[in-house]
Amino acid sequence: MKIHVVQRGESLWLLSQRYGVGINQIITVNELSNPNQLVVGLALVIPTPPLQYIVQYGDNLWMIAQRYGTTVQAIMQENRITNPSLIYPGQILRIPEKSRPTIDVNAFTSKFGEQGVQIVRNVAPHLTYLSPFVYRIREDGSLESINDNEVVQAALSNYVVPMMVITNFSATELGSTLAHTILASPELQASLLTNIINMMKNKGYRGLNIDFESVLPNDRELYNQFLRRTVTRLHTEGFFVSSSLAPKTSAEQKGLLYEAHDYAVHGEILDFVVLMTYEWGYRLGPPQAISPINQIRAVLDYAVTVIPRNKIWMGFQLYARDWVLPHVQGQEAETFSMQEAIRRAVQYGAMIQYDSKSQSPFYRYTDVQGRTHEVWFEDARSAQAKFDTVKDYRLRGISYWELGYPFPQNWVLLEDNFHVRKLL
């Protein structure tokens, strides 16, 4: 795949001529709703035909392999050649694509019922794990139930491993006191773990993700002890255990979100961790990139010093945000899909800009009421920057938050960069 940023005066016809690819292919890959209207700064994924080479006099496979950074064996396999000496001038050889690393890919979803099932079916080829969100714990060690039966079965039938998620917070409560109640009582923890195991067996889950947030700093060691108990119980039953961690840049980082999350202990005890490297562009905060690559790399620089790289999943958000300007603290931004972000840019004739520091696209527009808006989202460029980061840091994989916001470019580029591991 190639990424092309639209310039003034360009059309899909011009791009099809330049890259030798059909207009409909560009429309399909990018799921363009209005292909006749392109805005300046729009990043498009351009599908490219397989690389070919015409054999010249004096060529041999070793020379051709060296030229394209591949191996003789790979060229032979790609072209079904049995004797490396039997190539001839004028012969057209397909050059194999460069090897792609294999990673795990997880996605959280809060969409259930038929809508959730359809979403799972659509993205299942790109997933290793699916994490329905969320089972909230109760003070007595029981769990609030969710209607996840259909999406769990959709995951299993499409070769995706379902991962149960538990948490202490809700839309209206931080959950700090609730977490303390559980973490301070071995008896309540034993009851909670029994309920978790029974639920996983009943529903078909294969493992657990613990997303405890806003845990009191003084409960840090109690949380670590809970993780040890959880791993002991669940491993015995054949389940894996993971956690979701706030994005820290040092062990001493202060704040309710960070202090009780002991990266080193989570990395030692658990099978893997999800770094929640998103939400810098918070819906109630000022406009900024939601998942800025400079901030993500700062988190990873610390994480890889205390957590094995093959246990780290980097977080990646799948939604855009629209803030009204001037921003008033506490005023909520609108959250929607990348496709909607592009539609609005077209509707209001906004020029899409790209912030090189955060590696994120954004634009401003004025609505019919005369209000100025600022939109931050993800595009092919920012997605590629995140995929390059996963490669640079040699991470285990990517975890998406959350499904239900269409972003077709992401899935195309994901497959272009990686082999997605399948465990079922």
Coordinates of C-alpha atoms in Angstrom, one line a residue:
M1 CA 0.0 0.0 0.0
K2 CA 1.0 3.6 -0.5
I3 CA -0.3 6.7 1.3
H4 CA -1.1 9.8 -0.8
V5 CA -2.1 13.1 0.6
V6 CA -4.5 15.0 -1.6
Q7 CA -3.2 18.3 -3.0
R8 CA -5.2 21.2 -4.5
G9 CA -6.7 20.3 -7.9
E10 CA -6.3 16.5 -7.6
S11 CA -9.0 14.0 -8.5
L12 CA -9.4 10.3 -8.2
W13 CA -8.9 10.0 -11.9
L14 CA -5.5 11.8 -11.7
L15 CA -4.5 9.5 -8.8
S16 CA -5.6 6.4 -10.7
Q17 CA -3.5 7.4 -13.7
R18 CA -0.5 8.3 -11.5
Y19 CA -0.5 5.0 -9.6
G20 CA -1.8 2.7 -12.2
V21 CA -4.8 1.6 -10.1
G22 CA -8.5 1.7 -10.8
I23 CA -10.6 4.5 -9.4
N24 CA -13.0 2.0 -7.8
Q25 CA -10.2 0.3 -6.0
I26 CA -9.3 3.6 -4.3
I27 CA -12.9 4.2 -3.5
T28 CA -13.4 0.8 -2.0
V29 CA -10.2 0.7 0.1
N30 CA -10.9 4.0 1.6
E31 CA -14.7 3.6 1.7
L32 CA -15.2 7.1 0.2
S33 CA -18.8 8.2 0.6
N34 CA -18.4 11.0 -1.9
P35 CA -15.5 10.3 -4.3
N36 CA -16.2 13.4 -6.3
Q37 CA -15.3 15.6 -3.4
L38 CA -11.7 15.4 -2.1
V39 CA -10.4 17.9 0.5
V40 CA -6.9 19.2 0.6
G41 CA -4.8 17.2 3.1
L42 CA -7.0 14.1 2.9
A43 CA -4.7 11.0 3.3
L44 CA -5.7 8.1 0.9
V45 CA -4.5 4.6 0.9
I46 CA -3.5 3.6 -2.6
P47 CA -3.5 -0.2 -3.3
T48 CA -0.4 -1.1 -5.4
P49 CA -0.1 -4.0 -7.8
P50 CA 2.4 -6.8 -6.9
L51 CA 6.0 -5.8 -7.7
Q52 CA 7.3 -7.5 -10.9
Y53 CA 10.7 -7.7 -12.5
I54 CA 11.6 -8.6 -16.1
V55 CA 14.7 -10.8 -16.3
Q56 CA 17.5 -9.2 -18.2
Y57 CA 20.5 -10.8 -19.9
G58 CA 23.1 -11.8 -17.3
D59 CA 20.7 -11.8 -14.4
N60 CA 20.6 -14.5 -11.9
L61 CA 18.3 -15.0 -8.9
W62 CA 20.9 -14.0 -6.3
M63 CA 21.4 -10.6 -8.1
I64 CA 17.7 -10.0 -8.2
A65 CA 17.2 -11.0 -4.6
Q66 CA 19.9 -8.6 -3.5
R67 CA 18.4 -5.8 -5.5
Y68 CA 15.0 -6.1 -3.8
G69 CA 16.1 -7.1 -0.3
T70 CA 14.7 -10.6 -0.4
T71 CA 16.1 -14.1 -0.8
V72 CA 16.5 -16.5 -3.7
Q73 CA 14.3 -19.1 -1.9
A74 CA 11.5 -16.5 -1.4
I75 CA 11.6 -15.6 -5.2
M76 CA 11.6 -19.3 -6.1
Q77 CA 8.6 -20.0 -3.8
E78 CA 6.7 -17.0 -5.1
N79 CA 7.2 -18.0 -8.7
R80 CA 7.1 -21.8 -8.2
I81 CA 10.6 -22.1 -9.6
T82 CA 12.2 -25.5 -8.9
N83 CA 15.6 -24.9 -10.5
P84 CA 17.2 -21.5 -9.7
S85 CA 19.4 -21.7 -12.9
L86 CA 16.4 -22.0 -15.2
I87 CA 15.4 -18.3 -15.7
Y88 CA 15.5 -16.5 -19.0
P89 CA 15.6 -13.0 -20.4
G90 CA 12.1 -11.5 -20.7
Q91 CA 10.7 -13.8 -18.0
I92 CA 8.4 -11.8 -15.6
L93 CA 9.1 -12.6 -11.9
R94 CA 6.8 -11.6 -9.0
I95 CA 8.9 -10.1 -6.3
P96 CA 7.7 -11.3 -2.9
E97 CA 6.6 -8.7 -0.4
K98 CA 8.9 -8.1 2.5
S99 CA 8.4 -10.2 5.6
R100 CA 5.8 -8.9 8.0
P101 CA 6.1 -9.4 11.8
T102 CA 3.4 -11.4 13.5
I103 CA 1.5 -9.6 16.3
D104 CA -1.5 -10.1 18.6
V105 CA -4.4 -7.7 18.0
N106 CA -7.2 -7.1 20.6
A107 CA -10.2 -4.9 20.4
F108 CA -12.6 -3.8 23.1
T109 CA -16.3 -3.5 22.3
S110 CA -19.3 -2.2 24.2
K111 CA -21.6 -3.0 21.3
F112 CA -23.8 -6.0 21.9
G113 CA -26.8 -7.8 20.3
E114 CA -27.1 -8.0 16.5
Q115 CA -25.2 -4.8 16.0
G116 CA -22.3 -6.1 18.0
V117 CA -22.3 -9.4 16.2
Q118 CA -22.1 -7.7 12.8
I119 CA -19.2 -5.6 13.9
V120 CA -17.3 -8.6 15.2
R121 CA -17.9 -10.5 12.0
N122 CA -16.6 -7.6 9.9
V123 CA -13.3 -7.2 11.8
A124 CA -12.8 -10.8 13.0
P125 CA -10.1 -11.5 10.3
H126 CA -8.0 -8.7 11.8
L127 CA -8.3 -9.8 15.5
T128 CA -6.6 -12.3 17.8
Y129 CA -8.8 -11.3 20.8
L130 CA -12.1 -9.7 21.4
S131 CA -12.8 -8.0 24.8
P132 CA -16.5 -7.2 25.5
F133 CA -16.7 -4.3 27.9
V134 CA -17.4 -4.7 30.8
Y135 CA -18.2 -6.7 33.9
R136 CA -18.3 -4.3 36.9
I137 CA -17.4 -5.8 40.2
R138 CA -19.7 -5.4 43.2
E139 CA -18.9 -4.8 46.9
D140 CA -19.8 -8.4 47.8
G141 CA -17.6 -9.9 45.1
S142 CA -20.3 -10.5 42.6
L143 CA -20.4 -9.2 39.1
E144 CA -22.9 -7.0 37.2
S145 CA -23.9 -9.0 34.1
I146 CA -23.8 -7.8 30.5
N147 CA -25.6 -9.2 27.4
D148 CA -22.4 -10.6 25.8
N149 CA -23.5 -14.1 24.8
E150 CA -24.0 -13.3 21.1
V151 CA -20.7 -11.4 20.6
V152 CA -18.7 -14.0 22.5
Q153 CA -20.1 -16.7 20.2
A154 CA -19.5 -14.6 17.2
A155 CA -15.9 -14.2 18.2
L156 CA -15.5 -18.0 18.8
S157 CA -17.1 -18.9 15.5
N158 CA -14.8 -16.5 13.7
Y159 CA -11.6 -17.8 15.3
V160 CA -11.2 -14.9 17.7
V161 CA -10.3 -15.5 21.4
P162 CA -12.9 -13.8 23.8
M163 CA -11.3 -12.1 26.8
M164 CA -13.5 -11.2 29.8
V165 CA -12.9 -7.7 31.2
I166 CA -13.7 -6.6 34.8
T167 CA -13.5 -3.1 36.2
N168 CA -14.2 -1.1 39.3
F169 CA -15.5 2.1 37.7
S170 CA -18.7 3.2 36.0
A171 CA -19.9 6.2 34.0
T172 CA -20.7 8.0 37.3
E173 CA -18.2 6.6 39.8
L174 CA -14.4 6.5 39.8
G175 CA -14.6 3.2 41.8
S176 CA -11.7 4.0 44.2
T177 CA -13.7 3.0 47.3
L178 CA -15.1 -0.1 45.6
A179 CA -11.6 -1.2 44.6
H180 CA -10.4 -0.8 48.1
T181 CA -13.2 -2.8 49.6
I182 CA -12.3 -5.8 47.4
L183 CA -8.5 -5.4 47.6
A184 CA -8.5 -5.1 51.4
S185 CA -10.4 -8.4 51.8
P186 CA -8.9 -11.8 50.8
E187 CA -12.4 -13.4 51.4
L188 CA -14.1 -11.0 49.0
Q189 CA -11.3 -11.6 46.4
A190 CA -11.8 -15.4 46.7
S191 CA -15.5 -14.9 46.1
L192 CA -14.9 -12.6 43.2
L193 CA -12.4 -15.0 41.6
T194 CA -14.9 -17.9 41.9
N195 CA -17.6 -15.8 40.2
I196 CA -15.2 -14.8 37.4
I197 CA -14.1 -18.4 36.8
N198 CA -17.7 -19.6 36.7
M199 CA -18.7 -16.8 34.4
M200 CA -15.8 -17.5 32.0
K201 CA -16.6 -21.2 31.9
N202 CA -20.3 -20.4 31.3
K203 CA -19.8 -17.9 28.6
G204 CA -16.8 -19.4 26.8
Y205 CA -14.1 -16.8 27.7
R206 CA -10.5 -18.0 27.5
G207 CA -8.9 -15.4 29.8
L208 CA -9.3 -12.2 31.8
N209 CA -8.4 -8.5 31.6
I210 CA -8.4 -6.5 34.8
D211 CA -9.1 -2.9 34.2
F212 CA -9.0 -1.4 37.7
E213 CA -8.6 2.4 37.4
S214 CA -8.3 5.2 40.0
V215 CA -7.1 2.7 42.6
L216 CA -6.0 4.6 45.7
P217 CA -2.2 5.0 45.9
N218 CA -2.0 3.3 49.3
D219 CA -3.7 0.3 47.8
R220 CA -0.8 -0.3 45.3
E221 CA 0.6 -3.4 47.1
L222 CA -2.9 -4.7 47.8
Y223 CA -3.6 -4.5 44.1
N224 CA -0.3 -6.4 43.4
Q225 CA -1.3 -9.1 45.9
F226 CA -4.7 -9.4 44.2
L227 CA -3.0 -10.0 40.8
R228 CA -0.9 -12.8 42.4
R229 CA -4.0 -14.5 43.8
T230 CA -5.8 -14.1 40.4
V231 CA -3.0 -15.6 38.4
T232 CA -2.6 -18.5 40.8
R233 CA -6.4 -19.3 40.6
L234 CA -6.9 -18.7 36.9
H235 CA -3.7 -20.4 35.6
T236 CA -4.7 -23.5 37.5
E237 CA -8.0 -23.4 35.6
G238 CA -6.2 -22.9 32.3
F239 CA -7.1 -19.2 31.8
F240 CA -4.7 -16.4 31.0
V241 CA -4.6 -13.1 32.9
S242 CA -3.8 -9.6 31.7
S243 CA -4.4 -6.0 32.9
S244 CA -5.0 -2.5 31.5
L245 CA -2.5 0.1 32.6
A246 CA -2.6 3.9 32.7
P247 CA 0.1 5.5 30.4
K248 CA 3.0 6.2 32.8
T249 CA 6.4 7.6 31.9
S250 CA 8.1 6.8 35.2
A251 CA 7.7 4.7 38.3
E252 CA 7.3 7.9 40.4
Q253 CA 4.5 9.4 38.3
K254 CA 2.0 11.0 40.6
G255 CA -1.8 11.0 40.3
L256 CA -4.8 8.8 41.1
L257 CA -4.7 7.1 37.7
Y258 CA -1.0 6.1 37.9
E259 CA 0.4 5.5 41.4
A260 CA -1.3 2.1 42.1
H261 CA -0.3 0.7 38.6
D262 CA 3.0 -1.0 39.3
Y263 CA 4.4 -1.6 35.8
A264 CA 7.2 -3.9 37.0
V265 CA 4.9 -6.1 39.0
H266 CA 2.3 -6.4 36.3
G267 CA 5.0 -7.2 33.8
E268 CA 6.4 -9.9 36.1
I269 CA 3.1 -11.6 37.1
L270 CA 0.7 -11.3 34.2
D271 CA 0.7 -12.9 30.8
F272 CA 0.5 -9.5 29.1
V273 CA -0.6 -5.9 29.6
V274 CA -2.6 -3.3 27.7
L275 CA -1.1 0.2 27.8
M276 CA -4.0 2.6 27.5
T277 CA -2.0 5.0 25.3
Y278 CA -4.9 7.2 24.3
E279 CA -7.2 9.9 25.8
W280 CA -4.7 12.7 25.9
G281 CA -7.4 14.5 23.8
Y282 CA -10.0 13.9 26.6
R283 CA -13.6 14.6 25.8
L284 CA -13.9 17.1 28.7
G285 CA -10.5 18.7 28.2
P286 CA -9.0 21.0 25.6
P287 CA -8.7 20.0 22.0
Q288 CA -5.5 18.0 21.2
A289 CA -4.4 14.8 19.5
I290 CA -6.1 11.8 21.2
S291 CA -3.2 9.4 20.7
P292 CA -0.1 11.6 20.1
I293 CA 2.8 9.5 19.0
N294 CA 5.3 11.5 21.0
Q295 CA 3.4 10.8 24.2
I296 CA 3.0 7.1 23.3
R297 CA 6.7 6.8 22.7
A298 CA 7.5 8.4 26.0
V299 CA 5.3 5.8 27.7
L300 CA 6.9 3.0 25.8
D301 CA 10.4 4.3 26.6
Y302 CA 9.6 3.7 30.2
A303 CA 7.5 0.5 29.8
V304 CA 10.1 -1.5 28.0
T305 CA 12.6 -1.0 30.9
V306 CA 10.3 -2.8 33.4
I307 CA 8.0 -5.0 31.3
P308 CA 9.1 -7.6 28.7
R309 CA 8.4 -6.3 25.2
N310 CA 6.6 -9.5 24.3
K311 CA 4.1 -8.8 27.0
I312 CA 3.2 -5.2 25.9
W313 CA 0.1 -4.3 23.8
M314 CA 0.1 -0.6 22.7
G315 CA -3.3 1.1 22.8
F316 CA -4.8 2.7 19.7
Q317 CA -8.1 4.6 19.7
L318 CA -10.6 4.2 16.9
Y319 CA -12.6 7.5 17.2
A320 CA -12.4 11.2 16.4
R321 CA -13.3 14.2 18.5
D322 CA -14.8 17.6 17.7
W323 CA -14.4 20.5 20.2
V324 CA -16.2 23.8 20.0
L325 CA -13.9 26.8 20.4
P326 CA -13.0 28.7 22.5
H327 CA -12.9 25.7 24.8
V328 CA -14.6 25.9 28.2
Q329 CA -13.2 23.5 30.8
G330 CA -15.7 20.7 31.3
Q331 CA -17.5 21.3 28.0
E332 CA -17.8 17.9 26.3
A333 CA -16.4 17.3 22.8
E334 CA -18.4 15.2 20.4
T335 CA -17.0 11.7 19.7
F336 CA -17.6 10.0 16.3
S337 CA -15.9 7.9 13.6
M338 CA -12.9 8.8 11.3
Q339 CA -15.4 8.5 8.4
E340 CA -17.5 11.2 10.0
A341 CA -14.5 13.4 10.5
I342 CA -13.7 13.2 6.8
R343 CA -17.4 13.8 5.9
R344 CA -17.4 17.0 8.0
A345 CA -14.2 18.2 6.4
V346 CA -15.8 17.8 3.0
Q347 CA -19.1 19.3 4.1
Y348 CA -17.4 22.5 5.5
G349 CA -14.6 22.6 2.9
A350 CA -11.9 22.4 5.7
M351 CA -8.3 21.9 4.8
I352 CA -6.9 18.9 6.7
Q353 CA -3.6 19.7 8.4
Y354 CA -1.1 17.3 10.0
D355 CA 0.8 17.9 13.2
S356 CA 4.3 16.5 12.8
K357 CA 5.0 16.3 16.6
S358 CA 1.9 14.2 17.5
Q359 CA 1.7 12.6 14.1
S360 CA -2.0 13.3 14.0
P361 CA -4.4 15.1 11.5
F362 CA -6.7 17.9 12.5
Y363 CA -8.7 20.7 11.0
R364 CA -11.0 23.6 11.9
Y365 CA -14.3 24.6 10.5
T366 CA -17.1 27.1 11.2
D367 CA -20.6 25.6 11.6
V368 CA -23.9 27.2 10.4
Q369 CA -24.3 28.9 13.8
G370 CA -21.0 30.6 13.3
R371 CA -19.1 28.6 15.9
T372 CA -15.6 27.5 15.3
H373 CA -14.7 23.8 15.8
E374 CA -11.5 21.9 16.0
V375 CA -11.4 18.2 15.0
W376 CA -8.6 15.7 15.8
F377 CA -8.8 12.2 14.3
E378 CA -6.6 9.5 12.8
D379 CA -5.8 8.8 9.2
A380 CA -3.6 6.5 7.1
R381 CA -0.5 8.6 8.1
S382 CA -1.1 8.5 11.8
A383 CA -2.1 4.8 11.7
Q384 CA 1.2 4.0 9.9
A385 CA 3.1 6.0 12.4
K386 CA 1.6 3.8 15.2
F387 CA 2.3 0.6 13.3
D388 CA 5.9 1.7 12.8
T389 CA 6.1 2.3 16.6
V390 CA 5.0 -1.2 17.3
K391 CA 7.7 -2.5 15.0
D392 CA 10.4 -0.1 16.4
Y393 CA 9.7 -1.2 20.0
R394 CA 9.2 -4.9 19.0
L395 CA 5.9 -5.1 21.0
R396 CA 3.6 -8.1 21.3
G397 CA 0.7 -6.3 19.7
I398 CA -2.0 -3.6 19.5
S399 CA -5.2 -3.2 21.5
Y400 CA -8.0 -1.0 20.0
W401 CA -10.4 1.1 22.0
E402 CA -13.1 0.6 20.8
L403 CA -15.0 -1.1 18.0
G404 CA -18.1 0.6 16.5
Y405 CA -16.3 3.5 14.9
P406 CA -15.6 2.8 11.2
F407 CA -12.0 3.3 10.2
P408 CA -11.4 1.2 7.0
Q409 CA -7.9 2.6 6.3
N410 CA -6.7 1.2 9.6
W411 CA -7.6 -2.4 8.9
V412 CA -6.1 -2.3 5.4
L413 CA -2.9 -0.9 6.7
L414 CA -2.8 -3.3 9.6
E415 CA -2.8 -6.3 7.3
D416 CA -0.2 -4.6 5.0
N417 CA 2.1 -4.2 8.0
F418 CA 1.6 -7.3 10.0
H419 CA 0.5 -10.9 10.1
V420 CA -2.3 -11.1 12.8
R421 CA -1.8 -14.1 15.0
K422 CA -4.7 -16.6 15.2
L423 CA -4.9 -18.9 18.2
L424 CA -8.1 -20.7 17.3

